[in-house]
Coordinates of C-alpha atoms in Angstrom, one line a residue:
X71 CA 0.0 0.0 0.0
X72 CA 1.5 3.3 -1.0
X73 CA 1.8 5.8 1.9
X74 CA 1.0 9.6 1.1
X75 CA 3.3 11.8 2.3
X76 CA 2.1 14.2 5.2
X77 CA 1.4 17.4 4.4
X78 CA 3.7 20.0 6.3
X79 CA 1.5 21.7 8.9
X80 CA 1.0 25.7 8.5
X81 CA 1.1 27.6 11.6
X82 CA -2.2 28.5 12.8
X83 CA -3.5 32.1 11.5
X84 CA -4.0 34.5 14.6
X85 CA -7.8 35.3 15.7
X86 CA -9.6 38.1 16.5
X87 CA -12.2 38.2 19.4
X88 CA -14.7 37.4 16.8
X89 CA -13.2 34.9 15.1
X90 CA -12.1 36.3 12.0
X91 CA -8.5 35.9 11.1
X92 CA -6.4 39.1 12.2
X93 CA -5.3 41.9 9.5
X94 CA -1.8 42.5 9.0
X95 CA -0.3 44.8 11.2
X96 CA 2.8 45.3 9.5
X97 CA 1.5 48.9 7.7
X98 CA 3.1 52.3 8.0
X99 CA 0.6 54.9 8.3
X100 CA 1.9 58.8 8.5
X101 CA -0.7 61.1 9.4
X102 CA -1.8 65.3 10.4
X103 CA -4.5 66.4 12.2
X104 CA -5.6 68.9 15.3
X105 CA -5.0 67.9 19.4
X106 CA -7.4 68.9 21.8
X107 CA -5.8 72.3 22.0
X108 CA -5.7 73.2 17.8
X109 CA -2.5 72.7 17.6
X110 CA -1.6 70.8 14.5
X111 CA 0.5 67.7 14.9
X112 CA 1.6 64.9 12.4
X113 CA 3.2 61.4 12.8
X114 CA 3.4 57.9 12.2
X115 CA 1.5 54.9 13.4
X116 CA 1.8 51.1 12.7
X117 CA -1.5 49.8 12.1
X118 CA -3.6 47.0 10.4
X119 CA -5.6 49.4 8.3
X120 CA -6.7 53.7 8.0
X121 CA -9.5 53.0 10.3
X122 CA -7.4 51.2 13.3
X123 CA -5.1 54.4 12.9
X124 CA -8.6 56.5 13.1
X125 CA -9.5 54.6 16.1
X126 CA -6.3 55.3 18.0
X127 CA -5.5 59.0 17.1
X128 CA -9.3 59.2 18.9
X129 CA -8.5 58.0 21.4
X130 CA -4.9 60.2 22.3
X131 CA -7.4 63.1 21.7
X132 CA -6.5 64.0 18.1
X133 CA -8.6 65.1 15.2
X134 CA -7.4 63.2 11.9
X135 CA -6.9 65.3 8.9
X136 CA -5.1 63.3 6.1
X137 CA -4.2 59.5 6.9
X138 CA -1.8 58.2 3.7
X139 CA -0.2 54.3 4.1
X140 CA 3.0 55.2 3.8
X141 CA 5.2 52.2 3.5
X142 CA 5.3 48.5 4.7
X143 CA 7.2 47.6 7.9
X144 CA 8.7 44.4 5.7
X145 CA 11.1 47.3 3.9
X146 CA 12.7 48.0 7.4
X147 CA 16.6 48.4 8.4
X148 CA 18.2 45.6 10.0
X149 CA 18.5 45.6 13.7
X150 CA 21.6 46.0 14.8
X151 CA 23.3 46.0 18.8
X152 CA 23.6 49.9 19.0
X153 CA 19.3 49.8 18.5
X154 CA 19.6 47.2 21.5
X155 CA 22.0 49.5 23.2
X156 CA 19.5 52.7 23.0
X157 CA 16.5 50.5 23.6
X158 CA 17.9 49.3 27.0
X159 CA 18.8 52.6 28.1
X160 CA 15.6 54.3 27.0
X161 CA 13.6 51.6 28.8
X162 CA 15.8 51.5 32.5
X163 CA 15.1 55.3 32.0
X164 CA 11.1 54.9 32.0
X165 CA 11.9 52.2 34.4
X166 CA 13.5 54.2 37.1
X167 CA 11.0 56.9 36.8
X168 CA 8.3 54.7 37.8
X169 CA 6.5 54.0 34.5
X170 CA 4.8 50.8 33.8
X171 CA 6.7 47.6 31.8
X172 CA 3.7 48.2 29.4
X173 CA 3.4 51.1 28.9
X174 CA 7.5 51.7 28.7
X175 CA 7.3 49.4 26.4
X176 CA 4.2 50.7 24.4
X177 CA 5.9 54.1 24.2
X178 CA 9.4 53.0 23.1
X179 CA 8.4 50.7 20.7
X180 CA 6.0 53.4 19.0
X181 CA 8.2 56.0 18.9
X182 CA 11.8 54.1 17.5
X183 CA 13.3 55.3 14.2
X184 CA 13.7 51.6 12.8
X185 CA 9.8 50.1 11.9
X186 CA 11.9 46.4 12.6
X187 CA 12.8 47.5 16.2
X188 CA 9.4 49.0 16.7
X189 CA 7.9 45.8 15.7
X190 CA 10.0 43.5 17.8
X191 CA 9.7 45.7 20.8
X192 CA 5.4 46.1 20.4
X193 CA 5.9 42.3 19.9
X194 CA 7.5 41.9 23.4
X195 CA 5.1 44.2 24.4
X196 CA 2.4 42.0 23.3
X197 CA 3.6 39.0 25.1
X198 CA 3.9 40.6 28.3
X199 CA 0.2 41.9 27.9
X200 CA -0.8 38.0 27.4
X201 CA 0.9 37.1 31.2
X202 CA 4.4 36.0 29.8
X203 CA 7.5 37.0 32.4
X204 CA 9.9 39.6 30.7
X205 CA 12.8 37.0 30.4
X206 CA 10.6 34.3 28.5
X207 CA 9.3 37.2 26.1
X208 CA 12.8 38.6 25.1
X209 CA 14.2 35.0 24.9
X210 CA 12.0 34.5 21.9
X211 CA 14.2 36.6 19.9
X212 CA 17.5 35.4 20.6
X213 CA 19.2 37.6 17.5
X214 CA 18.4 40.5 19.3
X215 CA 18.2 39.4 23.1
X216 CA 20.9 37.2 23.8
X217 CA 21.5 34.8 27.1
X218 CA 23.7 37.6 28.5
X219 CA 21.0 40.0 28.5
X220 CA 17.7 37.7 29.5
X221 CA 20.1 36.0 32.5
X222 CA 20.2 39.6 33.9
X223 CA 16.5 40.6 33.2
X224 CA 16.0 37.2 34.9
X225 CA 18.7 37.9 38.0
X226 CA 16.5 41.9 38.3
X227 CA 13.2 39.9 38.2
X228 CA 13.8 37.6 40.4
X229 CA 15.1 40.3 43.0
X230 CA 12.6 42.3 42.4
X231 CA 15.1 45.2 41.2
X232 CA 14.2 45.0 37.5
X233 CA 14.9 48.7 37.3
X234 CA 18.1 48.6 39.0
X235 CA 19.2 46.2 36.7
X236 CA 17.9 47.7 33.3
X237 CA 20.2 51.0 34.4
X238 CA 23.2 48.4 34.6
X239 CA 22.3 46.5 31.5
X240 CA 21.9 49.6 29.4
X241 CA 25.4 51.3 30.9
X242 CA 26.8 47.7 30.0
X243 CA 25.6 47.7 26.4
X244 CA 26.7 51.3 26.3
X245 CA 30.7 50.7 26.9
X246 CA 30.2 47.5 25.1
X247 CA 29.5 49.5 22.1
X248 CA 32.1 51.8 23.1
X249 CA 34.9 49.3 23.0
X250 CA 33.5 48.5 19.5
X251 CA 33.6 51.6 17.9
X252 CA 36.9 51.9 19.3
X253 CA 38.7 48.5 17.7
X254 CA 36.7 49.6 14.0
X255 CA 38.2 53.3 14.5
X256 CA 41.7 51.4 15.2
X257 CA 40.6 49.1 12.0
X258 CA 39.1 51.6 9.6
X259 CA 41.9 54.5 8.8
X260 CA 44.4 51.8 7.8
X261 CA 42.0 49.7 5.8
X262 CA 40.3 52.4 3.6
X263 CA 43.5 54.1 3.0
X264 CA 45.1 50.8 1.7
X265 CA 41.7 50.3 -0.4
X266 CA 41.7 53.9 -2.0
X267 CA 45.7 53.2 -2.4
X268 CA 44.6 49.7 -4.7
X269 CA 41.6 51.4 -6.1
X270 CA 44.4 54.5 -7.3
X271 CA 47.1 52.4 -8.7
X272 CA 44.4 50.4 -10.5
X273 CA 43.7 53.6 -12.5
X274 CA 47.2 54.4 -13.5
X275 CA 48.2 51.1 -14.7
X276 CA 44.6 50.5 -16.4
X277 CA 44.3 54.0 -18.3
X278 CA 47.5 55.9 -17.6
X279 CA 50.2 53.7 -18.6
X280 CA 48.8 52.4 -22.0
X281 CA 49.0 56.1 -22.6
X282 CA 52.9 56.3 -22.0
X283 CA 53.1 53.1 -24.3
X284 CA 52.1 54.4 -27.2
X285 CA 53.9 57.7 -26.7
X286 CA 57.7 55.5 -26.2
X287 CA 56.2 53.1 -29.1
X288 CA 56.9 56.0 -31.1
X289 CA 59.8 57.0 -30.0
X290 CA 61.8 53.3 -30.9
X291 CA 64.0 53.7 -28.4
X292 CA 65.6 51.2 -25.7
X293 CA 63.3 51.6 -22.7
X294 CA 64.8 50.7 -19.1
X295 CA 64.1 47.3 -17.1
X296 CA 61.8 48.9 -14.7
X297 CA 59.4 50.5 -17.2
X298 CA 59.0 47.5 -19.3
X299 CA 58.6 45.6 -16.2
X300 CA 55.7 48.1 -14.9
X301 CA 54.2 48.4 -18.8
X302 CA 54.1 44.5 -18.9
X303 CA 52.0 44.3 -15.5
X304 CA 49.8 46.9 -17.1
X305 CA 49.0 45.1 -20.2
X306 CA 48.1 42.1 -18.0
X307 CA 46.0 43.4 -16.2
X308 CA 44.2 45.5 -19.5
X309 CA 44.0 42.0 -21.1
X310 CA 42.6 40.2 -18.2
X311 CA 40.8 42.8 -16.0
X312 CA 37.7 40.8 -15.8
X313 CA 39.3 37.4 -14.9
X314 CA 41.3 39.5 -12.2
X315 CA 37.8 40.9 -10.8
X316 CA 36.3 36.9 -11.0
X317 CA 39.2 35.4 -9.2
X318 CA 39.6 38.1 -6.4
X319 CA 35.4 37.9 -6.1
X320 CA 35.7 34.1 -5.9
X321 CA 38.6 34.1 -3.3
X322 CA 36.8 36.9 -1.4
X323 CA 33.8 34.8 -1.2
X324 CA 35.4 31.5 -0.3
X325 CA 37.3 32.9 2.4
X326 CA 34.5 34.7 3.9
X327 CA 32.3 31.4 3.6
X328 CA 35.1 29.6 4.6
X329 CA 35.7 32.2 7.7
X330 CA 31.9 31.2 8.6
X331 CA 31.8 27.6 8.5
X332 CA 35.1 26.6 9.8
X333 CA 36.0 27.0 13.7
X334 CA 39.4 26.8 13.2
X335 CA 40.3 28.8 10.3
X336 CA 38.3 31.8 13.0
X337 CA 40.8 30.4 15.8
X338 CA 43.7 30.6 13.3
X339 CA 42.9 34.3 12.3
X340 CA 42.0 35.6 15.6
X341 CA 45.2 34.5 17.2
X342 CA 47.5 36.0 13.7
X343 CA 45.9 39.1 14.8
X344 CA 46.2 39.2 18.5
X345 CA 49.9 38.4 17.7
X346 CA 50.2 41.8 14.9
X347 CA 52.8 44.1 16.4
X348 CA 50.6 47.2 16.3
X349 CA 46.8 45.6 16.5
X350 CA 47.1 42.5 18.6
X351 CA 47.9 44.7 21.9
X352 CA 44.0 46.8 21.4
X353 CA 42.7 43.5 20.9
X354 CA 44.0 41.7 23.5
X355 CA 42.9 45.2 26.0
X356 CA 39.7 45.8 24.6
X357 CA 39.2 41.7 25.0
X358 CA 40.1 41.7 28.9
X359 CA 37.6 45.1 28.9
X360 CA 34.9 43.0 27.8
X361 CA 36.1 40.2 30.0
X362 CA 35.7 42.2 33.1
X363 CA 32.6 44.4 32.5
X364 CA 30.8 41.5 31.6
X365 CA 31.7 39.2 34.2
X366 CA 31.4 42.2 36.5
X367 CA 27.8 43.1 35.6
X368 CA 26.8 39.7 35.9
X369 CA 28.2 39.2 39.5
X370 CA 26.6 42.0 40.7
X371 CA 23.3 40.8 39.0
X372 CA 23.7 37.8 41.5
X373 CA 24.1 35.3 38.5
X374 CA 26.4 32.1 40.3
X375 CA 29.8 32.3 38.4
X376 CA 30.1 29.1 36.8
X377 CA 26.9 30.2 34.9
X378 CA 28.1 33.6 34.4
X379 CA 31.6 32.9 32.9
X380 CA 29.0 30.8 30.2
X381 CA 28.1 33.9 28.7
X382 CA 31.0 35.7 29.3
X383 CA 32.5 33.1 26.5
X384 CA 30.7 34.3 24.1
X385 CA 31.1 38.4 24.7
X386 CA 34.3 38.6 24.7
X387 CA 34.4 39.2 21.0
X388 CA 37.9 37.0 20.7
X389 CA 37.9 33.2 19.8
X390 CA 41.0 32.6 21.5
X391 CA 39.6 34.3 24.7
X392 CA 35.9 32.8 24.6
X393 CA 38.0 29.2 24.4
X394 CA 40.0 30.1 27.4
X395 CA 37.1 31.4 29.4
X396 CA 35.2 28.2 28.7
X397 CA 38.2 26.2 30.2
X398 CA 38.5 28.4 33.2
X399 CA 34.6 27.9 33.7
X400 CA 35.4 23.7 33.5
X401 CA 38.0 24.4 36.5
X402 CA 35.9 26.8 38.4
X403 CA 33.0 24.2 38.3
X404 CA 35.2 21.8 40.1
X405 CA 35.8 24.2 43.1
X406 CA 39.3 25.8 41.5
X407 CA 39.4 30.0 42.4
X408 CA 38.8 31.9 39.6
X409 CA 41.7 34.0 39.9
X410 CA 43.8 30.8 39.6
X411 CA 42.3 29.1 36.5
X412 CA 42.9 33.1 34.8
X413 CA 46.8 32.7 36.0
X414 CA 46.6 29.1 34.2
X415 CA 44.9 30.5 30.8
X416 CA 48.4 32.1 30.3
X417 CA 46.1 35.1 28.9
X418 CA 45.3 37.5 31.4
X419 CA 47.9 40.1 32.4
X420 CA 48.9 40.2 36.2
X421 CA 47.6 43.1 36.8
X422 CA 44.1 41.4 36.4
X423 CA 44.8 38.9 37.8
X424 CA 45.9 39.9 41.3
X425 CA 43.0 42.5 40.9
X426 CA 40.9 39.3 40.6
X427 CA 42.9 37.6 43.6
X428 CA 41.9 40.4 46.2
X429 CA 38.2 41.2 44.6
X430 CA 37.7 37.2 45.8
X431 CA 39.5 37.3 49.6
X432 CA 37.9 40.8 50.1
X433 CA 34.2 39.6 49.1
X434 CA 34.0 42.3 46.0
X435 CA 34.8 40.6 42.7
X436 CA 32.1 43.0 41.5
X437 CA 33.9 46.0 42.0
X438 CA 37.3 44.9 41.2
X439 CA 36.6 43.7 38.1
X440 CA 34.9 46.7 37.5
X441 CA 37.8 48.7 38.3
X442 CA 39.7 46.6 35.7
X443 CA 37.4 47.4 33.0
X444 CA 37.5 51.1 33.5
X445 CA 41.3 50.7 33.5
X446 CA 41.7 49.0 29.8
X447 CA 38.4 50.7 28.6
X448 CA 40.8 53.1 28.8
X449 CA 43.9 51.7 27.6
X450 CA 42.2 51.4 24.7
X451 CA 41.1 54.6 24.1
X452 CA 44.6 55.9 24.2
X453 CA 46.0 53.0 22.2
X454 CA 44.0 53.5 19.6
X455 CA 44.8 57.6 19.3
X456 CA 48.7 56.7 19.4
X457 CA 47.7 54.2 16.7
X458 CA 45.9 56.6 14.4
X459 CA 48.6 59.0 15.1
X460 CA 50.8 56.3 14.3
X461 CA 49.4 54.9 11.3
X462 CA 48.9 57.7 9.3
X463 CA 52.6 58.9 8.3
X464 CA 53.3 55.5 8.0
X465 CA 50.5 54.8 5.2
X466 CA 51.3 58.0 3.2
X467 CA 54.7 57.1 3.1
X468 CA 53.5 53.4 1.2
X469 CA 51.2 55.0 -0.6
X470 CA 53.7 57.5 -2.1
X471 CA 56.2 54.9 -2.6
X472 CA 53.6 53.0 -4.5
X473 CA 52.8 55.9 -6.8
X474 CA 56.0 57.3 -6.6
X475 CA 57.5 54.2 -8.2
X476 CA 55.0 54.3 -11.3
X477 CA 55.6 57.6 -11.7
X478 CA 59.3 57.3 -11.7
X479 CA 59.0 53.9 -14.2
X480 CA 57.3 56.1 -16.8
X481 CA 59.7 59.7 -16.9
X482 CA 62.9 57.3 -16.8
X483 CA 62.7 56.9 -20.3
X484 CA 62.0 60.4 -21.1
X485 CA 65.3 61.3 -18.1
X486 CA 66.8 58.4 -20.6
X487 CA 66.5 60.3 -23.7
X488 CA 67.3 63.9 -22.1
X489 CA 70.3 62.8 -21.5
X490 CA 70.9 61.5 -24.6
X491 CA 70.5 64.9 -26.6

């Protein structure tokens, strides 16, 4: 007997109170109209349709003028961890001065410059409406809310100091983000100079050289080593200009794929760079910043450390220092000190370290480690201003080298036959 395959269940279409299935909610509607004053005020509201945004404008008080759908949610920016950052901060904010979860929630979420954070946040919102704890609702979005940041909602609820620990969250996230912008500042000079350098010397030998190569042609004369050397790069490269541009796009691709699927190629890379002369000290700093303000925030959250240094693996943006973090946590589980199984990592300077040492005798891990992230929060800071400082006579002296050289490869012949006559 043949056997039908199953048909794959669709998810069940939400209901309205009545029944009917619910509209789509993910419309953009900008309006105008008059307060209860006469003042005229416009905005935007997400809605299922004109009338719902009819229906609420009425009820803040507001006379609606002109109502136009505007755009659909579904063309909305990507979310990224500085929206998290400003959403945290904006919400201990309401939180500390007394305002509801719901309605916090209700007012952030309406009024957020990116429709995809408004929805996710009215979607939280929604679930805490429906009787769902806060920690359960964010950990349905785990892109956005990760098991740092719902084991601290969880440690505040549980306390009962929610607000307390939204205002440490949010000043977390905030030097997170810091300590990012930082490393991509110490990242960025370097690399778009070196990419306007390629993108420049790509110009000359593509449309300036051919143009000294017809003007020696006629000439007949001898022309030196180096300029036949540079002119035969530059036909290559006018010849095969397309299969250049495949085979870099292809090896771009592949290493970036590669870079994703493959542990140890990320291992491999992370510990080239934390080994650079220049970089790999920032790194390694703004790693053991991360270390200790996350490990620090969680402590004080009252999160047990053997579940804390779990998610400390995982923030402190290095591979090489998530790995060791994940062994110390092995050791710590078994009753080693932590301060010890940071000495046997072989990562951690000792200045951490013995910080660690006396935050665990004196009772205030917390605080030490707090002290330590202030310290190479701000190491970083300055290391990256000596680097830029640094950098930048450095990469003009390549970079006129580099077009130095052409230059030079295209008068010697003329120098050749001045001297000549």
């Amino acid at each position: 007997m043949a056997l039908v395959p199953a048909k794959k269940a669709e998810p069940p279409k939400r209901l309205t109170p009545a029944g009917k299935p619910e509209a789509d909610k993910n419309l953009l509607f900008a309006w105008e109209g008059m307060d209860r004053s006469g003042k005229r005020v416009k905005g935007e509201t997400p809605a299922a349709d004109e009338a719902a945004v009819r229906a609420e404008l009425r009820r803040q008080g507001i006379t609606p003028a002109k109502i136009r759908k505007k755009t659909r949610v579904g063309g909305k920016k990507k979310i990224v961890s500085k929206d998290i950052t400003v959403f945290s901060r904006q919400l201990a904010t309401m939180m500390s001065a007394g305002v509801p979860l719901v309605q916090a929630f209700d007012i952030v979420g309406r009024g957020h410059d990116n429709p995809a954070m408004s929805d996710l946040i009215l979607a939280v919102k929604s679930d805490i409406q429906g009787g769902t704890a806060l920690t359960t609702a964010l950990a349905k979005h785990p892109l956005q809310f990760d098991e740092l940041f719902c084991n601290l909602v969880q440690a505040g609820e549980q306390a009962g100091v929610l607000d307390t620990m939204l205002d440490k969250i949010a000043t977390y996230k905030e030097k997170t983000e810091s300590i990012k912008g930082k490393i991509k500042k110490a990242l960025f000079y370097p690399a778009a100079v070196i990419i306007v350098a390629i993108v420049v010397t790509t110009v000359i030998m593509l449309f300036v050289i051919p143009q000294f190569k017809e003007l020696f042609t006629s000439f007949g004369a001898d022309l030196p080593a180096f300029t036949l050397l540079v002119i035969s790069i530059s036909n290559f490269m006018t010849e095969w200009w397309w299969g250049i541009g495949l085979a870099l796009g292809a090896a771009g691709y592949s290493i970036a794929e590669s870079y994703k699927r493959s542990p140890q190629l990320r291992e491999g890379v992370d510990r080239t760079m934390l080994r650079f002369p220049i970089i790999g000290p920032i790194l390694h700093k703004a790693a053991v910043a991360r270390f200790a303000r996350t490990l620090s925030t969680m402590f004080a959250a009252g999160v047990p450390l053997v579940e804390a240094l779990n998610s400390v693996a995982g923030a402190t943006g290095s591979v090489v220092y998530s790995e060791a973090v994940l062994g110390m946590r092995e050791k710590v589980a078994t009753g080693q000190s932590l301060q010890l199984s940071m000495r046997q990592a072989e990562l951690f300077p000792h200045l951490v370290i013995q910080m660690t040492a006396i935050g665990e005798e004196a009772g205030s891990l917390d605080a030490m480690l707090s002290k330590v992230a202030d310290f190479y929060e701000e190491e970083v800071d300055n290391a990256v201003d000596a680097l830029s400082s640094l950098l930048e006579p450095m990469i003009m002296v390549i970079i006129g080298g580099l077009v130095g050289s052409l230059v030079v490869a295209m008068y010697l012949p003329i120098f050749k036959m001045a001297s000549t006559v």
